[in-house]
Short mmCIF file of C-alpha atoms in Angstrom, two decimals:
data_model
loop_
_atom_site.label_atom_id
_atom_site.label_comp_id
_atom_site.label_asym_id
_atom_site.label_seq_id
_atom_site.Cartn_x
_atom_site.Cartn_y
_atom_site.Cartn_z
CA UNK A 344 -19.43 9.14 1.58
CA UNK A 345 -22.58 10.38 1.23
CA UNK A 346 -23.99 8.00 4.18
CA UNK A 347 -21.21 9.65 6.45
CA UNK A 348 -21.37 12.68 5.84
CA UNK A 349 -25.44 12.20 6.92
CA UNK A 350 -24.71 10.43 9.66
CA UNK A 351 -22.61 13.57 10.60
CA UNK A 352 -25.78 16.54 9.32
CA UNK A 353 -26.99 14.82 11.96
CA UNK A 354 -24.84 15.24 15.16
CA UNK A 355 -23.27 18.12 13.76
CA UNK A 356 -25.85 20.53 11.05
CA UNK A 357 -23.82 22.84 11.50
CA UNK A 358 -21.13 22.36 9.97
CA UNK A 359 -20.68 21.77 6.12
CA UNK A 360 -18.46 18.64 4.41
CA UNK A 361 -18.19 18.20 0.24
CA UNK A 362 -15.80 16.19 -1.49
CA UNK A 363 -13.18 16.05 -3.93
CA UNK A 364 -12.09 12.44 -4.64
CA UNK A 365 -8.50 12.34 -6.53
CA UNK A 366 -6.39 9.31 -8.22
CA UNK A 367 -3.15 8.91 -8.98
CA UNK A 368 -2.62 10.09 -11.91
CA UNK A 369 -3.25 13.63 -11.33
CA UNK A 370 -4.38 13.94 -6.93
CA UNK A 371 -0.69 15.22 -6.33
CA UNK A 372 -1.09 18.32 -9.01
CA UNK A 373 -4.60 19.19 -7.81
CA UNK A 374 -3.12 19.82 -4.23
CA UNK A 375 -0.38 20.55 -4.04
CA UNK A 376 -1.58 23.30 -7.14
CA UNK A 377 -4.16 24.14 -4.77
CA UNK A 378 -1.76 24.58 -2.45
CA UNK A 379 0.23 27.10 -4.27
CA UNK A 380 -3.23 29.19 -5.28
CA UNK A 381 -3.78 29.75 -1.50
CA UNK A 382 -6.91 27.13 -1.89
CA UNK A 383 -4.88 24.25 0.33
CA UNK A 384 -8.22 22.52 1.12
CA UNK A 385 -9.58 22.10 5.03
CA UNK A 386 -9.49 18.02 4.81
CA UNK A 387 -7.19 15.25 2.93
CA UNK A 388 -7.77 11.96 3.48
CA UNK A 389 -3.75 10.46 2.92
CA UNK A 390 -1.21 8.94 3.74
CA UNK A 391 1.82 9.49 6.68
CA UNK A 392 4.30 9.68 3.82
CA UNK A 393 2.09 13.07 2.02
CA UNK A 394 0.77 14.74 4.54
CA UNK A 395 3.63 13.82 7.69
CA UNK A 396 6.75 13.69 5.30
CA UNK A 397 5.26 15.79 2.91
CA UNK A 398 3.21 18.42 3.60
CA UNK A 399 3.50 17.95 7.38
CA UNK A 400 7.31 18.52 7.13
CA UNK A 401 6.48 21.56 4.99
CA UNK A 402 4.52 23.39 8.07
CA UNK A 403 1.61 23.26 6.10
CA UNK A 404 -0.13 20.93 8.57
CA UNK A 405 -2.01 21.76 12.01
CA UNK A 406 -1.02 18.85 15.07
CA UNK A 407 -3.73 17.11 15.81
CA UNK A 408 -1.83 15.73 19.03
CA UNK A 409 -5.34 16.98 20.27
CA UNK A 410 -6.91 14.73 18.80
CA UNK A 411 -4.59 11.27 20.19
CA UNK A 412 -5.10 12.92 23.65
CA UNK A 413 -8.33 12.29 23.11
CA UNK A 414 -9.40 9.47 21.98
CA UNK A 415 -12.61 7.82 22.51
CA UNK A 416 -11.70 4.83 20.27
CA UNK A 417 -8.49 2.83 21.69
CA UNK A 418 -5.63 2.61 21.90
CA UNK A 419 -3.72 2.96 18.41
CA UNK A 420 -1.55 0.50 17.24
CA UNK A 421 2.43 1.96 18.09
CA UNK A 422 4.34 1.29 14.39
CA UNK A 423 1.17 2.98 12.84
CA UNK A 424 1.58 6.07 15.84
CA UNK A 425 4.67 6.19 15.10
CA UNK A 426 4.45 6.74 11.25
CA UNK A 427 1.38 9.72 12.22
CA UNK A 428 4.12 11.93 14.02
CA UNK A 429 7.04 14.05 12.63
CA UNK A 430 9.94 14.34 13.47
CA UNK A 431 9.35 17.54 15.86
CA UNK A 432 6.67 15.54 17.98
CA UNK A 433 3.62 17.46 16.12
CA UNK A 434 0.83 13.70 15.00
CA UNK A 435 0.20 15.22 11.34
CA UNK A 436 -2.18 12.57 11.00
CA UNK A 437 -5.04 10.83 12.46
CA UNK A 438 -4.88 7.01 11.64
CA UNK A 439 -8.48 5.44 10.73
CA UNK A 440 -7.71 2.33 8.59
CA UNK A 441 -5.06 0.54 7.51
CA UNK A 442 -3.78 -2.47 4.94
CA UNK A 443 -1.43 -5.13 4.34
CA UNK A 444 0.29 -5.27 0.93
CA UNK A 445 0.77 -8.96 -0.32
CA UNK A 446 0.30 -11.12 -3.59
CA UNK A 447 -1.93 -13.21 -5.60
CA UNK A 448 -1.70 -16.18 -8.13
CA UNK A 449 -4.15 -17.73 -9.96
CA UNK A 450 -4.46 -21.04 -8.31
CA UNK A 451 -6.28 -22.71 -11.72
CA UNK A 452 -3.56 -21.82 -13.41
CA UNK A 453 -0.79 -23.22 -10.65
CA UNK A 454 -3.06 -26.76 -10.23
CA UNK A 455 -2.40 -27.18 -13.93
CA UNK A 456 0.99 -26.86 -14.04
CA UNK A 457 1.45 -28.63 -10.97
CA UNK A 458 2.78 -25.38 -8.97
CA UNK A 459 1.17 -25.88 -5.64
CA UNK A 460 3.43 -28.07 -4.66
CA UNK A 461 5.82 -25.29 -3.94
CA UNK A 462 3.23 -23.12 -1.56
CA UNK A 463 2.32 -23.60 1.71
CA UNK A 464 -0.90 -23.13 1.70
CA UNK A 465 -1.79 -22.54 4.68
CA UNK A 466 0.02 -20.06 5.49
CA UNK A 467 -0.17 -18.45 2.21
CA UNK A 468 4.08 -18.95 2.31
CA UNK A 469 6.71 -19.22 0.03
CA UNK A 470 10.51 -18.92 0.41
CA UNK A 471 12.30 -17.38 -2.71
CA UNK A 472 13.10 -20.93 -4.29
CA UNK A 473 9.87 -22.43 -4.41
CA UNK A 474 8.63 -19.32 -5.99
CA UNK A 475 11.33 -19.29 -8.94
CA UNK A 476 10.18 -23.15 -9.74
CA UNK A 477 6.79 -22.52 -9.98
CA UNK A 478 6.84 -19.87 -12.21
CA UNK A 479 9.50 -21.88 -13.89
CA UNK A 480 6.49 -24.75 -13.04
CA UNK A 481 3.81 -22.34 -14.68
CA UNK A 482 5.57 -21.00 -17.75
CA UNK A 483 7.03 -24.56 -19.27
CA UNK A 484 2.92 -25.78 -18.99
CA UNK A 485 2.12 -22.58 -21.37
CA UNK A 486 2.31 -19.61 -19.94
CA UNK A 487 3.83 -17.08 -22.17
CA UNK A 488 3.63 -14.39 -19.27
CA UNK A 489 3.52 -15.60 -15.63
CA UNK A 490 3.79 -12.54 -14.16
CA UNK A 491 5.21 -9.10 -14.65
CA UNK A 492 7.12 -6.02 -12.88
CA UNK A 493 5.33 -3.25 -13.90
CA UNK A 494 6.97 0.76 -14.12
CA UNK A 495 5.47 3.05 -16.33
CA UNK A 496 4.84 4.72 -13.11
CA UNK A 497 4.57 4.96 -9.11
CA UNK A 498 1.06 3.55 -9.21
CA UNK A 499 1.76 0.19 -7.11
CA UNK A 500 5.08 0.09 -6.77
CA UNK A 501 5.19 -0.90 -3.09
CA UNK A 502 4.25 -4.08 -4.87
CA UNK A 503 7.80 -4.48 -6.78
CA UNK A 504 8.88 -2.63 -3.34
CA UNK A 505 7.16 -5.80 -1.12
CA UNK A 506 8.79 -8.26 -4.20
CA UNK A 507 12.79 -7.12 -4.75
CA UNK A 508 13.04 -6.74 -1.21
CA UNK A 509 12.22 -9.77 0.11
CA UNK A 510 13.54 -12.18 -2.30
CA UNK A 511 16.62 -12.04 -0.48
CA UNK A 512 16.25 -10.16 2.42
CA UNK A 513 17.15 -6.44 1.19
CA UNK A 514 16.44 -2.98 2.67
CA UNK A 515 14.83 0.40 0.48
CA UNK A 516 16.41 2.05 3.17
CA UNK A 517 18.17 2.68 6.88
CA UNK A 518 15.74 1.59 10.35
CA UNK A 519 16.52 5.81 10.68
CA UNK A 520 13.86 6.81 7.91
CA UNK A 521 17.08 8.96 6.67
CA UNK A 522 18.44 7.34 4.19
CA UNK A 523 17.86 4.95 0.73
CA UNK A 524 19.91 1.56 0.68
CA UNK A 525 17.69 -0.16 -1.57
CA UNK A 526 21.59 -0.43 -4.22
CA UNK A 527 22.36 -3.91 -1.38
CA UNK A 528 23.98 -7.40 -3.03
CA UNK A 529 20.36 -8.78 -1.40
CA UNK A 530 18.29 -6.59 -4.01
CA UNK A 531 20.79 -6.43 -6.95
CA UNK A 532 20.71 -10.44 -7.17
CA UNK A 533 17.12 -9.94 -6.35
CA UNK A 534 16.60 -8.35 -10.07
CA UNK A 535 19.24 -10.20 -11.56
CA UNK A 536 17.04 -13.38 -11.24
CA UNK A 537 13.53 -11.53 -11.80
CA UNK A 538 15.99 -10.49 -14.89
CA UNK A 539 16.57 -14.32 -15.74
CA UNK A 540 14.04 -15.16 -15.49
CA UNK A 541 11.27 -17.51 -18.05
CA UNK A 542 7.98 -15.98 -17.08
CA UNK A 543 8.99 -12.80 -15.41
CA UNK A 544 8.57 -9.69 -17.24
CA UNK A 545 9.93 -6.11 -16.97
CA UNK A 546 6.68 -4.29 -18.51
CA UNK A 547 6.92 -0.66 -18.73
CA UNK A 548 3.26 0.47 -19.75
CA UNK A 549 1.81 -0.57 -17.18
CA UNK A 550 1.38 0.29 -13.84
CA UNK A 551 -0.34 -1.61 -11.04
CA UNK A 552 -3.16 -1.10 -11.61
CA UNK A 553 -2.90 -1.70 -14.94
CA UNK A 554 -1.38 -5.82 -13.64
CA UNK A 555 -4.34 -6.19 -11.80
CA UNK A 556 -7.07 -5.80 -14.78
CA UNK A 557 -4.79 -8.28 -16.54
CA UNK A 558 -4.11 -10.38 -13.78
CA UNK A 559 -8.38 -11.12 -13.68
CA UNK A 560 -8.89 -11.01 -17.15
CA UNK A 561 -6.17 -14.08 -16.99
CA UNK A 562 -3.94 -12.58 -18.96
CA UNK A 563 -1.16 -12.24 -15.76
CA UNK A 564 -1.42 -15.72 -13.48
CA UNK A 565 0.08 -14.01 -10.38
CA UNK A 566 -0.27 -10.55 -9.32
CA UNK A 567 2.40 -8.60 -6.94
CA UNK A 568 -0.33 -5.50 -6.61
CA UNK A 569 -3.07 -6.99 -4.77
CA UNK A 570 -4.70 -7.00 -0.79
CA UNK A 571 -7.89 -7.04 1.44
CA UNK A 572 -10.02 -5.17 -1.01
CA UNK A 573 -8.58 -6.83 -4.09
CA UNK A 574 -10.40 -10.06 -2.71
CA UNK A 575 -13.88 -8.72 -1.93
CA UNK A 576 -14.06 -6.96 -5.46
CA UNK A 577 -17.13 -8.12 -7.20
CA UNK A 578 -16.67 -5.86 -9.65
CA UNK A 579 -16.12 -7.71 -12.63
CA UNK A 580 -17.18 -11.90 -10.94
CA UNK A 581 -17.51 -13.72 -7.63
CA UNK A 582 -15.25 -11.57 -5.08
CA UNK A 583 -12.10 -13.98 -5.36
CA UNK A 584 -12.36 -14.87 -8.17
CA UNK A 585 -11.12 -13.77 -12.06
CA UNK A 586 -13.02 -12.62 -14.85
CA UNK A 587 -13.57 -16.35 -15.66
CA UNK A 588 -14.49 -17.97 -12.48
CA UNK A 589 -10.27 -19.25 -12.10
CA UNK A 590 -10.36 -19.21 -8.09
CA UNK A 591 -7.46 -16.06 -7.12
CA UNK A 592 -5.53 -17.16 -3.72
CA UNK A 593 -4.04 -14.67 -2.02
CA UNK A 594 -0.32 -14.19 -0.98
CA UNK A 595 2.65 -13.41 1.37
CA UNK A 596 5.74 -12.31 -1.49
CA UNK A 597 8.47 -14.44 -1.34
CA UNK A 598 11.00 -14.77 0.74
CA UNK A 599 14.87 -16.74 1.72
CA UNK A 600 13.40 -17.95 5.70
CA UNK A 601 9.82 -18.14 4.38
CA UNK A 602 8.98 -14.59 6.20
CA UNK A 603 8.03 -11.84 4.95
CA UNK A 604 7.94 -8.07 5.26
CA UNK A 605 4.90 -6.76 4.00
CA UNK A 606 3.95 -2.95 2.70
CA UNK A 607 1.75 -0.70 4.97
CA UNK A 608 -1.42 1.03 4.21
CA UNK A 609 -2.05 3.54 6.65
CA UNK A 610 -4.84 6.07 5.76
CA UNK A 611 -6.22 9.04 8.45
CA UNK A 612 -6.86 12.32 7.72
CA UNK A 613 -5.65 15.22 7.87
CA UNK A 614 -5.67 19.23 7.96
CA UNK A 615 -4.01 21.61 6.03
CA UNK A 616 -3.34 25.72 8.17
CA UNK A 617 -5.34 27.46 6.16
CA UNK A 618 -5.60 30.78 9.52
CA UNK A 619 -9.75 30.06 9.99
CA UNK A 620 -9.17 29.34 13.55
CA UNK A 621 -13.53 27.92 13.13
CA UNK A 622 -12.73 25.88 10.05
CA UNK A 623 -9.92 23.77 12.29
CA UNK A 624 -11.64 22.91 14.92
CA UNK A 625 -14.98 22.38 12.35
CA UNK A 626 -12.12 19.60 10.93
CA UNK A 627 -10.96 18.67 13.42
CA UNK A 628 -14.79 17.53 14.56
CA UNK A 629 -15.57 15.94 11.57
CA UNK A 630 -12.37 14.15 11.82
CA UNK A 631 -13.18 12.84 16.38
CA UNK A 632 -16.41 11.65 14.74
CA UNK A 633 -15.21 9.74 11.38
CA UNK A 634 -12.61 8.40 13.75
CA UNK A 635 -13.53 8.13 16.92
CA UNK A 636 -17.75 8.83 17.19
CA UNK A 637 -18.90 4.63 18.95
CA UNK A 638 -20.98 3.79 16.03
CA UNK A 639 -19.74 5.85 12.75
CA UNK A 640 -16.12 4.35 13.70
CA UNK A 641 -16.51 0.65 12.64
CA UNK A 642 -18.56 1.82 9.52
CA UNK A 643 -16.00 4.05 9.05
CA UNK A 644 -13.70 1.58 8.72
CA UNK A 645 -15.73 -0.35 7.06
CA UNK A 646 -16.19 1.65 3.76
CA UNK A 647 -12.73 1.60 3.59
CA UNK A 648 -13.10 -2.42 2.83
CA UNK A 649 -9.73 -2.30 5.11
CA UNK A 650 -8.28 -3.09 8.41
CA UNK A 651 -9.14 -0.22 12.19
CA UNK A 652 -5.86 0.54 13.49
CA UNK A 653 -7.15 0.20 16.64
CA UNK A 654 -6.74 -3.42 18.32
CA UNK A 655 -9.86 -3.21 20.34
CA UNK A 656 -11.91 -3.14 17.27
CA UNK A 657 -13.01 -6.17 16.41
CA UNK A 658 -15.72 -7.96 14.32
CA UNK A 659 -15.65 -5.16 11.84
CA UNK A 660 -17.58 -7.29 9.18
CA UNK A 661 -19.05 -10.30 11.42
CA UNK A 662 -22.80 -11.16 10.52
CA UNK A 663 -21.13 -9.26 6.57
CA UNK A 664 -20.25 -12.29 3.27
CA UNK A 665 -17.19 -11.19 3.28
CA UNK A 666 -16.27 -11.26 6.42
CA UNK A 667 -14.13 -14.39 6.67
CA UNK A 668 -11.89 -13.16 3.73
CA UNK A 669 -11.30 -10.09 6.11
CA UNK A 670 -10.80 -12.26 8.71
CA UNK A 671 -8.24 -14.86 7.43
CA UNK A 672 -6.02 -11.15 5.52
CA UNK A 673 -5.92 -10.45 9.64
CA UNK A 674 -3.94 -13.00 10.17
CA UNK A 675 -2.12 -13.86 7.69
CA UNK A 676 -0.55 -10.68 5.96
CA UNK A 677 -2.06 -8.02 8.43
CA UNK A 678 1.30 -9.46 11.64
CA UNK A 679 3.14 -9.62 8.23
CA UNK A 680 3.26 -5.85 7.76
CA UNK A 681 6.33 -4.85 7.45
CA UNK A 682 8.54 -1.29 9.00
CA UNK A 683 6.73 2.30 7.32
CA UNK A 684 9.45 2.63 6.11
CA UNK A 685 7.41 5.52 3.29
CA UNK A 686 7.82 8.83 5.62
CA UNK A 687 11.88 9.41 4.29
CA UNK A 688 12.09 12.82 3.17
CA UNK A 689 12.56 12.78 -0.72
CA UNK A 690 10.03 10.81 -1.11
CA UNK A 691 7.78 11.74 -4.29
CA UNK A 692 11.36 11.48 -5.77
CA UNK A 693 12.27 8.61 -4.91
CA UNK A 694 8.58 6.61 -6.12
CA UNK A 695 9.62 8.61 -9.52
CA UNK A 696 13.22 7.27 -9.19
CA UNK A 697 12.11 2.84 -8.64
CA UNK A 698 9.68 2.70 -11.64
CA UNK A 699 12.57 4.82 -14.06
CA UNK A 700 14.72 2.20 -12.54
CA UNK A 701 12.84 -0.79 -13.43
CA UNK A 702 12.71 0.55 -16.72
CA UNK A 703 16.60 0.71 -17.69
CA UNK A 704 16.56 -3.05 -15.45
CA UNK A 705 13.97 -4.23 -17.51
CA UNK A 706 15.41 -2.88 -21.16
CA UNK A 707 18.64 -4.37 -20.08
CA UNK A 708 20.82 -2.25 -17.65
CA UNK A 709 23.16 -3.21 -15.05
CA UNK A 710 21.18 -4.63 -11.60
CA UNK A 711 24.00 -2.75 -9.85
CA UNK A 712 24.53 0.41 -12.07
CA UNK A 713 20.85 1.59 -11.95
CA UNK A 714 19.81 0.03 -7.80
CA UNK A 715 23.07 2.97 -7.25
CA UNK A 716 21.67 5.73 -10.13
CA UNK A 717 18.40 4.82 -8.35
CA UNK A 718 19.72 5.41 -4.40
CA UNK A 719 22.18 8.46 -5.33
CA UNK A 720 19.46 10.17 -6.67
CA UNK A 721 16.64 9.40 -4.04
CA UNK A 722 19.55 11.00 -1.00
CA UNK A 723 20.26 14.41 -3.33
CA UNK A 724 16.24 14.65 -3.38
CA UNK A 725 16.79 13.63 0.01
CA UNK A 726 19.27 16.41 1.25
CA UNK A 727 17.60 18.39 -0.63
CA UNK A 728 14.78 18.48 0.99
CA UNK A 729 16.23 18.77 4.41
#
């Protein structure tokens, strides 16, 4: 960010930009506390679930429609534009980058268990039937903890949602994004199958980040919380390997028809309406530079280790060591990005209800009853938000 801001100030020395970093542990509380205290930030980088469905729906954000009208960097994917637009027709997010979340396996462990036979390595896909066969094979080879349905909090919950929704073709919301529908027979069947499967454990002591750590250190043989940025991470070992240098092989989630729908992430900028027209104008100038400047836009996306929201912006990672990996994800994973349903009202409550539901199932709760409770409470939050 220091380099990005320096580039911005070369063009706009009159605008001062300071940055504060948030995380999933306390980021929401920090922003909400600032809002309540009348000190909301001028700009925030987040996804549509917060910028559009939460703060935008509460009337706290500036309409960024003018930025879409003057876009200089090329067309933005239609599904991304739709996710950034509110029901009142305003745009409360201007998008920069996106990713399709997936899962991954420890290929060395799977090979030792003769479980790679259940995977289409060329397409990174597997059916639900073959997924369970593979898990059983790895378990039978002596690996007690093959995978964990983590549920201590919301971190990485896109993975558990995608896992459960894909296994038998269930849904999380309706097509109109007005109600939660996760209590379908397909999702009940998925939870029952996961709970019964040897080697799959519901773990209320970890969230997504913890699961990644356990996967990297060899405690788990698969991760449900993965994406391109994780695959190229070199914090502990060479990119694409575990801490002990086993090969990490990214996978689409298993599905009954072999065609997974991946949860996507979209990140961009929103502007809080703090009543200062000059700061609002400065904020828009900054966003326009970060996302649309002919030279800077690619560098901005590259800094995210994700992908551009523009089909015309190619070659971002060309010449870099990670180029082949990023091309692989662009080819096999991005096209499987499913419906961006995270803009349903009451999303914050629904996320909490989801991991609470998984905790109850993990301690023996009836999947149908627990999913029904989830849907009742989540849809109540929809009503409360309207």
